[in-house]
């Protein structure tokens, strides 16, 4: 527990060192990032739609439009004004008064933009900050921009057969792996990126010790075994497997016995009391005999016999 | 002989594409270079449908074609649709589906989702697919120098795979949501597997067999999230049941009956606007009451694992340009298990693992046109394990082996991106991970001989780095080039002192050039080299088989897409992969494998809602062994929007 208290105390200490004017990174402080006139008040979404009829036509079918009365928890900001701020001065000025438009939103950094969404979508905000997309120049709008004002779904980009294409727009380097002879069938639509990757989390996935990414489907590998392979229980699956695709059978990282001997190579290839020279001369592979490579209940050598 | 038609067609396609560049302009959008895409699926985001008729003409190993492309039917149909409207509750309802008969059975997926933002959303997804396995898939790797084709299995092994998922999230009150989820997954059928029973002969593992699977898992979850003021909380409770059997060669069967219960609590608290604290805890129990049968003798077993984990973290903004992320995770994983068959041997294990994982990541954007990110991590883990054989439960311990292991891992890395000019951006990535393991294995009964294999102290290093340039010399030209290196070393620090190294070099380049308003060229090139070497200790005996390898992979993929008119478009892609392994030339022959894939596709818009698409594909696999195949696939599609 002391190991946990140390970083925690460091973080609390940081709180007292932070400049008070820094942009918000958390909580419902999205609007706190701006200097909003004191006399600005919420005018209601209908006031916006009365003039912005071009947006209204599409917004009426957007996921955000179902209930114009939905408000940011604990505030009076609802619908359009939840993101664009109180609009009374804008309405009174016939479009000239204060409103949070592109010039304001464009001045926010990634975390500030994410905060615009997480003030309502707090479930995503809970994990986003730790996620693999956080800190990479990616924001909610990178994937969900269309959903804010328009009727289309963020997913998929093309069709239902292959939702992975949405992710491949930014990760085209993964396509080559999915064209390997042995692969998870992502381009064929059997498996989706989201089956393994949570785009909002990533870093936090699996922290509870269940190794859920791979074992959620390959549950038979999860044990618990009486005899378990160190590589399975103490490490991660990617030491031996390339999950996207491989030239090698079973998505193995390396070919042949080199995979096993990378860790298990011993002089003379005598493991325990058993010499293996003669066996391997006949082009056998390690897991021809040690077939229960992930774990066994009865064989200490993870073998079939 | 096989190369000739392919080259002829590729040349003809290229000539046609060039000529087509002079055709009349139109408003049909240029299609993205989605060379992998099935025929007729470019139907956009609106409500749509597509129907496709497929004709397959294959030559060579049908089992391999089935495994590679999930194609066995000479004639097949496919279809997909999307429809959106209002559900009974007034919410936005979207129905989607895809189906095919290419495997000789109905395969596909169906999805439905309905949402009333701010109130509720539910999703349903069901997938049903068959996966074929080549009889010799385990033997096709480049480790084998076998010169003759092994016997085939008839029928070809096929594993049915289906998964259903349902999720409902409901907004109960201000800041309070509840959700439920259900996932069912089943696999039923067989995969190819080498017949291990023949292990004592020279015909080692050359006889194909089957691995028969019948596995089903079901998972239920219920969760609640609550946001109050500066506090976000999320609680999830889960139960997963899994049972199934796995049979290899008909005389070895493992039966599982798993029950997993879990609970997880996540917390986030905002201390001011620039600091978010994160915390959480998790408990889980995994129980298995199964059996393992070998040579006709069943051994019932009971295993149980208790997992507990906790974490603390923080996200802090340091000034206007830096964000610091800190995290700490502790885990404990205790396993007890025993096998009691009433036979000559009883096995038991008591295993405890503990780990602490500390991580920090700093993102800095204070330099103009530059993003820097660095991270460090430090992890320690301990393993204490006692495995006994014979005499349990209730009797004397006849043999026991004790493992005490301490492992420390340090990792660090950074990535940087900088926009050098309006037309050039540079990206650098570097990562390092080093693990040192101290392990002592002893015989608890004082004997000197260990009961089973053990490893001593060891050290493992992994390093990778990447450099990439994004070049945009013209608004119509995108060129990405880069290089990537991965290295792994593993050193035994016991009496064997062996060292193994695995190194991979990977260069890549991607091009997209809109040469004309109606013509787009694409190109992709990758070059990869892998080496695996052994040092330390005596050399393996000559003829030992391919322990090492030196593989080179070359992949190139030119393509072009042309709008012939306002209604007519044409695209063509060629993808070539060349592989060569020369690592054990003294032991086996050099292995060479070629993949050649060609796609030619043309679409004609019949009217505003309807498009007809014709596609020809050729997949060709040529190896200096027995698995050569040629697959010709013809497809005609009709798609529309509504």
GROMACS .gro file of C-alpha atoms in nm, chain A residues 3-5 7-8 10-12 14-16 18-29 32 61-67 70-74 109-112 118 122-123 125-132 134-137 146 151-153 155-163 165 168 173 175-176 179-183 185 187-192 194-195 203-204 206-212 215-230 233-236 238-240 242 247-250 253-259 261-273 276-285 287-289 291-292 296-301 303-305, chain B residues 34-36 38-39 41 43-45 48 67-70 78 80 82 92 94 96-98 109-111 117-119 125 127 129-131 137-138 140-146 161 163 165 174 185 187 194 196 202 204-205 215 227 232 234 240 242 246 248 252 254 256 258 262 264 266-268 270 273-278 280-282 284 286 288 292 294 299 301 303-305 307 309-312 314-320 323-326 328-331 333 335 337-339 347-349 351 353 356 358-359 361 363 371 373 380 383 387 405 407 451-453 455 458 462 466 488 490 492 496 498 500 502 530 532 534 536-538 540-541 543-547 549 553 555 575 579 581 588 595 597:
model
  336
    3UNK     CA    1   0.382   0.192  -0.301
    4UNK     CA    2   0.048   0.345  -0.387
    5UNK     CA    3   0.060   0.620  -0.131
    7UNK     CA    4   0.255   0.857  -0.612
    8UNK     CA    5  -0.073   0.966  -0.462
   10UNK     CA    6   0.308   1.339  -0.513
   11UNK     CA    7  -0.001   1.411  -0.712
   12UNK     CA    8  -0.173   1.591  -0.427
   14UNK     CA    9   0.127   1.893  -0.745
   15UNK     CA   10  -0.217   2.035  -0.696
   16UNK     CA   11  -0.074   2.315  -0.490
   18UNK     CA   12  -0.035   2.429  -1.051
   19UNK     CA   13  -0.101   2.770  -1.198
   20UNK     CA   14  -0.457   2.873  -1.135
   21UNK     CA   15  -0.509   3.006  -1.486
   22UNK     CA   16  -0.419   2.685  -1.667
   23UNK     CA   17  -0.686   2.541  -1.893
   24UNK     CA   18  -0.908   2.284  -1.731
   25UNK     CA   19  -0.834   1.920  -1.775
   26UNK     CA   20  -1.108   1.760  -1.577
   27UNK     CA   21  -1.453   1.790  -1.432
   28UNK     CA   22  -1.734   2.014  -1.542
   29UNK     CA   23  -1.507   2.310  -1.594
   32UNK     CA   24  -1.447   2.789  -1.708
   61UNK     CA   25  -3.212   1.421  -3.665
   62UNK     CA   26  -2.890   1.420  -3.468
   63UNK     CA   27  -2.848   1.214  -3.155
   64UNK     CA   28  -2.825   1.535  -2.953
   65UNK     CA   29  -3.161   1.666  -3.065
   66UNK     CA   30  -3.401   1.423  -2.906
   67UNK     CA   31  -3.446   1.623  -2.589
   70UNK     CA   32  -3.116   1.794  -2.153
   71UNK     CA   33  -2.871   1.991  -1.948
   72UNK     CA   34  -2.518   1.950  -1.828
   73UNK     CA   35  -2.549   1.802  -1.479
   74UNK     CA   36  -2.554   2.074  -1.218
  109UNK     CA   37  -0.607   2.220  -2.686
  110UNK     CA   38  -0.697   1.853  -2.707
  111UNK     CA   39  -0.782   1.806  -2.343
  112UNK     CA   40  -0.989   2.122  -2.338
  118UNK     CA   41  -1.708   1.474  -2.098
  122UNK     CA   42  -1.873   1.154  -1.789
  123UNK     CA   43  -1.848   0.781  -1.829
  125UNK     CA   44  -1.423   1.108  -1.926
  126UNK     CA   45  -1.356   0.861  -1.651
  127UNK     CA   46  -1.128   0.660  -1.871
  128UNK     CA   47  -1.030   0.893  -2.155
  129UNK     CA   48  -0.747   1.062  -1.973
  130UNK     CA   49  -0.568   0.730  -1.934
  131UNK     CA   50  -0.645   0.606  -2.280
  132UNK     CA   51  -0.406   0.531  -2.559
  134UNK     CA   52  -0.518   1.069  -2.501
  135UNK     CA   53  -0.218   1.289  -2.555
  136UNK     CA   54  -0.185   1.196  -2.920
  137UNK     CA   55  -0.363   1.493  -3.071
  146UNK     CA   56  -2.049   1.397  -3.746
  151UNK     CA   57  -2.789   1.240  -3.823
  152UNK     CA   58  -2.522   0.998  -3.932
  153UNK     CA   59  -2.362   0.753  -3.698
  155UNK     CA   60  -1.955   0.421  -3.703
  156UNK     CA   61  -1.916   0.269  -3.944
  157UNK     CA   62  -1.753   0.476  -4.214
  158UNK     CA   63  -1.856   0.250  -4.496
  159UNK     CA   64  -2.079  -0.039  -4.411
  160UNK     CA   65  -2.165  -0.295  -4.155
  161UNK     CA   66  -1.954  -0.569  -4.304
  162UNK     CA   67  -1.631  -0.399  -4.216
  163UNK     CA   68  -1.649  -0.143  -3.935
  165UNK     CA   69  -1.234   0.064  -4.188
  168UNK     CA   70  -0.792   0.211  -4.056
  173UNK     CA   71  -0.020   0.061  -4.139
  175UNK     CA   72  -0.369  -0.320  -4.316
  176UNK     CA   73  -0.056  -0.514  -4.412
  179UNK     CA   74  -0.340  -0.930  -4.517
  180UNK     CA   75  -0.105  -1.190  -4.371
  181UNK     CA   76  -0.173  -1.559  -4.439
  182UNK     CA   77  -0.264  -1.608  -4.074
  183UNK     CA   78  -0.465  -1.326  -3.923
  185UNK     CA   79  -1.028  -1.175  -3.982
  187UNK     CA   80  -1.096  -0.701  -4.302
  188UNK     CA   81  -1.346  -0.980  -4.360
  189UNK     CA   82  -1.575  -0.835  -4.093
  190UNK     CA   83  -1.568  -1.127  -3.852
  191UNK     CA   84  -1.379  -0.935  -3.588
  192UNK     CA   85  -1.390  -0.565  -3.513
  194UNK     CA   86  -1.344  -0.263  -3.086
  195UNK     CA   87  -1.360  -0.630  -2.989
  203UNK     CA   88  -0.410   0.196  -2.083
  204UNK     CA   89  -0.656   0.091  -1.815
  206UNK     CA   90  -0.686  -0.532  -1.801
  207UNK     CA   91  -0.567  -0.355  -1.491
  208UNK     CA   92  -0.789  -0.578  -1.283
  209UNK     CA   93  -0.572  -0.879  -1.360
  210UNK     CA   94  -0.817  -1.077  -1.571
  211UNK     CA   95  -0.620  -1.045  -1.896
  212UNK     CA   96  -0.954  -0.983  -2.053
  215UNK     CA   97  -0.901  -1.434  -2.282
  216UNK     CA   98  -1.247  -1.289  -2.326
  217UNK     CA   99  -1.269  -1.500  -2.642
  218UNK     CA  100  -0.994  -1.756  -2.585
  219UNK     CA  101  -1.127  -1.841  -2.244
  220UNK     CA  102  -1.002  -2.198  -2.256
  221UNK     CA  103  -0.648  -2.060  -2.227
  222UNK     CA  104  -0.723  -1.879  -1.905
  223UNK     CA  105  -0.673  -2.166  -1.665
  224UNK     CA  106  -0.616  -2.159  -1.377
  225UNK     CA  107  -0.382  -2.448  -1.444
  226UNK     CA  108  -0.188  -2.664  -1.205
  227UNK     CA  109   0.109  -2.620  -1.436
  228UNK     CA  110   0.106  -2.289  -1.613
  229UNK     CA  111   0.340  -2.144  -1.871
  230UNK     CA  112   0.523  -1.846  -1.735
  233UNK     CA  113   0.048  -1.616  -1.659
  234UNK     CA  114   0.330  -1.379  -1.584
  235UNK     CA  115   0.366  -1.199  -1.913
  236UNK     CA  116   0.136  -1.120  -2.199
  238UNK     CA  117   0.209  -1.086  -2.748
  239UNK     CA  118   0.542  -1.235  -2.648
  240UNK     CA  119   0.457  -1.536  -2.863
  242UNK     CA  120   0.117  -1.127  -3.321
  247UNK     CA  121   0.336  -1.524  -4.168
  248UNK     CA  122   0.339  -1.805  -3.915
  249UNK     CA  123   0.073  -2.050  -3.817
  250UNK     CA  124  -0.115  -1.967  -3.495
  253UNK     CA  125   0.580  -1.411  -3.367
  254UNK     CA  126   0.861  -1.634  -3.486
  255UNK     CA  127   0.881  -1.937  -3.701
  256UNK     CA  128   0.960  -2.288  -3.594
  257UNK     CA  129   1.140  -2.384  -3.280
  258UNK     CA  130   1.319  -2.054  -3.260
  259UNK     CA  131   1.014  -1.916  -3.086
  261UNK     CA  132   1.425  -2.164  -2.792
  262UNK     CA  133   1.442  -1.790  -2.767
  263UNK     CA  134   1.389  -1.845  -2.396
  264UNK     CA  135   1.454  -2.216  -2.355
  265UNK     CA  136   1.777  -2.268  -2.546
  266UNK     CA  137   2.026  -2.471  -2.347
  267UNK     CA  138   2.362  -2.612  -2.432
  268UNK     CA  139   2.329  -2.949  -2.594
  269UNK     CA  140   1.955  -2.906  -2.595
  270UNK     CA  141   1.924  -3.122  -2.288
  271UNK     CA  142   1.626  -3.006  -2.093
  272UNK     CA  143   1.604  -3.154  -1.751
  273UNK     CA  144   1.717  -3.513  -1.797
  276UNK     CA  145   1.631  -3.334  -2.749
  277UNK     CA  146   1.891  -3.344  -3.023
  278UNK     CA  147   1.758  -3.659  -3.177
  279UNK     CA  148   1.401  -3.545  -3.164
  280UNK     CA  149   1.464  -3.212  -3.326
  281UNK     CA  150   1.676  -3.366  -3.600
  282UNK     CA  151   1.356  -3.518  -3.729
  283UNK     CA  152   1.209  -3.175  -3.783
  284UNK     CA  153   0.975  -3.197  -3.493
  285UNK     CA  154   0.861  -2.882  -3.334
  287UNK     CA  155   0.485  -2.814  -2.934
  288UNK     CA  156   0.446  -3.139  -3.119
  289UNK     CA  157   0.508  -3.289  -2.778
  291UNK     CA  158   0.114  -2.930  -2.703
  292UNK     CA  159  -0.056  -2.790  -2.395
  296UNK     CA  160  -0.181  -2.824  -1.822
  297UNK     CA  161  -0.349  -2.978  -1.524
  298UNK     CA  162  -0.160  -3.304  -1.538
  299UNK     CA  163   0.164  -3.260  -1.727
  300UNK     CA  164   0.446  -3.064  -1.563
  301UNK     CA  165   0.614  -3.037  -1.903
  303UNK     CA  166   0.302  -3.220  -2.284
  304UNK     CA  167   0.052  -3.455  -2.432
  305UNK     CA  168   0.212  -3.766  -2.294
  339UNK     CA  169  -0.973  -0.005  -5.040
  340UNK     CA  170  -0.811  -0.289  -5.225
  341UNK     CA  171  -0.923  -0.544  -4.970
  343UNK     CA  172  -1.537  -0.711  -5.118
  344UNK     CA  173  -1.731  -0.631  -5.426
  346UNK     CA  174  -1.992  -0.259  -5.068
  348UNK     CA  175  -2.257   0.227  -5.051
  349UNK     CA  176  -2.185   0.508  -4.808
  350UNK     CA  177  -2.329   0.603  -4.475
  353UNK     CA  178  -2.851   0.120  -4.837
  372UNK     CA  179  -0.853  -2.144  -4.497
  373UNK     CA  180  -0.710  -1.836  -4.661
  374UNK     CA  181  -1.027  -1.688  -4.803
  375UNK     CA  182  -1.314  -1.878  -4.640
  383UNK     CA  183  -2.393  -1.203  -5.052
  385UNK     CA  184  -2.593  -0.632  -4.684
  387UNK     CA  185  -2.869  -0.061  -4.345
  397UNK     CA  186  -3.356   0.634  -3.336
  399UNK     CA  187  -3.080   0.142  -3.692
  401UNK     CA  188  -2.790  -0.351  -4.022
  402UNK     CA  189  -2.708  -0.688  -4.165
  403UNK     CA  190  -2.462  -0.878  -4.378
  414UNK     CA  191  -2.394  -1.071  -3.882
  415UNK     CA  192  -2.694  -0.872  -3.776
  416UNK     CA  193  -2.708  -0.562  -3.566
  422UNK     CA  194  -2.980   1.042  -2.623
  423UNK     CA  195  -2.978   1.143  -2.265
  424UNK     CA  196  -3.226   0.866  -2.183
  430UNK     CA  197  -2.505  -0.765  -3.238
  432UNK     CA  198  -2.229  -1.286  -3.569
  434UNK     CA  199  -1.913  -1.745  -3.912
  435UNK     CA  200  -1.745  -2.067  -4.019
  436UNK     CA  201  -1.367  -2.092  -4.020
  442UNK     CA  202  -0.168  -2.548  -4.181
  443UNK     CA  203   0.066  -2.640  -3.898
  445UNK     CA  204   0.307  -2.495  -4.389
  446UNK     CA  205   0.538  -2.282  -4.180
  447UNK     CA  206   0.882  -2.234  -4.312
  448UNK     CA  207   1.040  -2.458  -4.053
  449UNK     CA  208   0.949  -2.766  -4.252
  450UNK     CA  209   1.150  -2.888  -4.544
  451UNK     CA  210   0.906  -3.163  -4.625
  466UNK     CA  211  -1.805  -1.950  -3.438
  468UNK     CA  212  -2.124  -1.449  -3.082
  470UNK     CA  213  -2.398  -0.934  -2.762
  479UNK     CA  214  -2.938   1.338  -1.314
  490UNK     CA  215  -1.994  -1.693  -2.754
  492UNK     CA  216  -1.731  -2.243  -3.093
  499UNK     CA  217  -0.088  -3.262  -3.625
  501UNK     CA  218   0.088  -3.615  -3.187
  507UNK     CA  219   1.053  -4.045  -3.817
  509UNK     CA  220   0.706  -3.702  -3.672
  510UNK     CA  221   0.399  -3.489  -3.677
  520UNK     CA  222  -1.698  -2.439  -2.610
  532UNK     CA  223  -2.153   1.167  -1.124
  537UNK     CA  224  -1.730   1.029  -1.097
  539UNK     CA  225  -1.848   0.353  -1.191
  545UNK     CA  226  -1.916  -1.544  -1.661
  547UNK     CA  227  -1.786  -2.113  -1.947
  551UNK     CA  228  -1.137  -2.989  -2.621
  553UNK     CA  229  -0.715  -3.397  -2.951
  557UNK     CA  230  -0.702  -3.662  -2.485
  559UNK     CA  231  -0.996  -3.151  -2.142
  561UNK     CA  232  -1.379  -2.714  -1.837
  563UNK     CA  233  -1.558  -2.225  -1.529
  567UNK     CA  234  -1.600  -1.011  -1.056
  569UNK     CA  235  -1.484  -0.346  -1.018
  571UNK     CA  236  -1.360   0.309  -1.060
  572UNK     CA  237  -1.343   0.653  -0.906
  573UNK     CA  238  -1.237   0.988  -1.041
  575UNK     CA  239  -1.144   1.653  -0.969
  578UNK     CA  240  -0.979   2.226  -1.283
  579UNK     CA  241  -0.623   2.107  -1.348
  580UNK     CA  242  -0.599   1.787  -1.155
  581UNK     CA  243  -0.799   1.470  -1.176
  582UNK     CA  244  -0.737   1.187  -0.933
  583UNK     CA  245  -0.823   0.834  -1.030
  585UNK     CA  246  -1.023   0.192  -0.821
  586UNK     CA  247  -1.040  -0.156  -0.685
  587UNK     CA  248  -1.127  -0.493  -0.829
  589UNK     CA  249  -1.251  -1.156  -0.899
  591UNK     CA  250  -1.222  -1.789  -1.109
  593UNK     CA  251  -1.293  -2.449  -1.251
  597UNK     CA  252  -0.863  -3.406  -1.801
  599UNK     CA  253  -0.568  -3.910  -2.115
  604UNK     CA  254  -0.873  -3.701  -1.381
  606UNK     CA  255  -0.968  -3.141  -1.110
  608UNK     CA  256  -0.870  -2.507  -0.946
  609UNK     CA  257  -0.945  -2.168  -0.805
  610UNK     CA  258  -0.788  -1.827  -0.847
  612UNK     CA  259  -0.763  -1.190  -0.796
  614UNK     CA  260  -0.622  -0.529  -0.771
  615UNK     CA  261  -0.614  -0.164  -0.686
  616UNK     CA  262  -0.497   0.141  -0.866
  617UNK     CA  263  -0.430   0.507  -0.815
  619UNK     CA  264  -0.365   1.127  -1.161
  620UNK     CA  265  -0.387   1.350  -1.462
  621UNK     CA  266  -0.241   1.690  -1.396
  622UNK     CA  267  -0.192   1.993  -1.613
  623UNK     CA  268   0.138   2.163  -1.550
  624UNK     CA  269   0.102   2.506  -1.698
  625UNK     CA  270  -0.044   2.565  -2.040
  628UNK     CA  271   0.005   1.724  -1.902
  629UNK     CA  272   0.138   1.468  -1.660
  630UNK     CA  273  -0.024   1.131  -1.614
  631UNK     CA  274   0.070   0.908  -1.324
  633UNK     CA  275   0.007   0.285  -0.998
  634UNK     CA  276  -0.149  -0.061  -1.005
  635UNK     CA  277  -0.108  -0.340  -0.752
  636UNK     CA  278  -0.231  -0.692  -0.817
  638UNK     CA  279  -0.327  -1.344  -0.786
  640UNK     CA  280  -0.419  -1.996  -0.724
  642UNK     CA  281  -0.555  -2.637  -0.762
  643UNK     CA  282  -0.544  -3.012  -0.737
  644UNK     CA  283  -0.601  -3.310  -0.958
  652UNK     CA  284  -0.108  -3.319  -0.828
  653UNK     CA  285  -0.156  -2.996  -0.639
  654UNK     CA  286  -0.036  -2.639  -0.669
  656UNK     CA  287   0.075  -2.027  -0.627
  658UNK     CA  288   0.175  -1.377  -0.756
  661UNK     CA  289   0.322  -0.344  -0.848
  663UNK     CA  290   0.416   0.233  -1.162
  664UNK     CA  291   0.382   0.448  -1.472
  666UNK     CA  292   0.370   0.989  -1.892
  668UNK     CA  293   0.301   1.528  -2.280
  676UNK     CA  294   0.453   1.746  -2.970
  678UNK     CA  295   0.567   1.268  -2.512
  685UNK     CA  296   0.801  -0.556  -0.979
  688UNK     CA  297   0.598  -1.547  -0.755
  692UNK     CA  298   0.377  -2.786  -0.667
  710UNK     CA  299   1.082  -1.568  -0.840
  712UNK     CA  300   1.103  -1.000  -1.151
  756UNK     CA  301   1.094  -3.282  -1.039
  757UNK     CA  302   1.036  -3.092  -1.361
  758UNK     CA  303   1.196  -2.833  -1.584
  760UNK     CA  304   1.472  -2.195  -1.544
  763UNK     CA  305   1.753  -1.455  -1.688
  767UNK     CA  306   1.315  -0.536  -2.599
  771UNK     CA  307   1.065   0.415  -3.566
  793UNK     CA  308   1.472  -0.870  -2.860
  795UNK     CA  309   1.710  -1.313  -2.406
  797UNK     CA  310   2.017  -1.708  -1.954
  801UNK     CA  311   2.396  -2.231  -1.965
  803UNK     CA  312   2.307  -1.878  -2.372
  805UNK     CA  313   1.931  -1.548  -2.831
  807UNK     CA  314   1.574  -1.164  -3.271
  835UNK     CA  315   1.406  -1.086  -3.971
  837UNK     CA  316   1.712  -1.507  -3.527
  839UNK     CA  317   2.186  -1.815  -3.107
  841UNK     CA  318   2.661  -1.893  -2.618
  842UNK     CA  319   2.692  -2.263  -2.564
  843UNK     CA  320   2.787  -2.513  -2.833
  845UNK     CA  321   2.344  -2.722  -3.241
  846UNK     CA  322   2.418  -3.047  -3.417
  848UNK     CA  323   2.083  -3.139  -3.926
  849UNK     CA  324   1.908  -3.028  -3.616
  850UNK     CA  325   1.637  -2.857  -3.807
  851UNK     CA  326   1.572  -2.494  -3.863
  852UNK     CA  327   1.636  -2.335  -3.528
  854UNK     CA  328   1.617  -1.823  -3.981
  858UNK     CA  329   0.977  -1.018  -4.705
  860UNK     CA  330   0.559  -0.638  -5.045
  880UNK     CA  331  -0.030  -0.680  -5.454
  884UNK     CA  332   0.931  -1.422  -4.900
  886UNK     CA  333   1.422  -1.779  -4.578
  893UNK     CA  334   1.719  -2.720  -4.530
  900UNK     CA  335   0.178  -1.422  -5.307
  902UNK     CA  336  -0.310  -1.073  -5.575
   0.00000   0.00000   0.00000
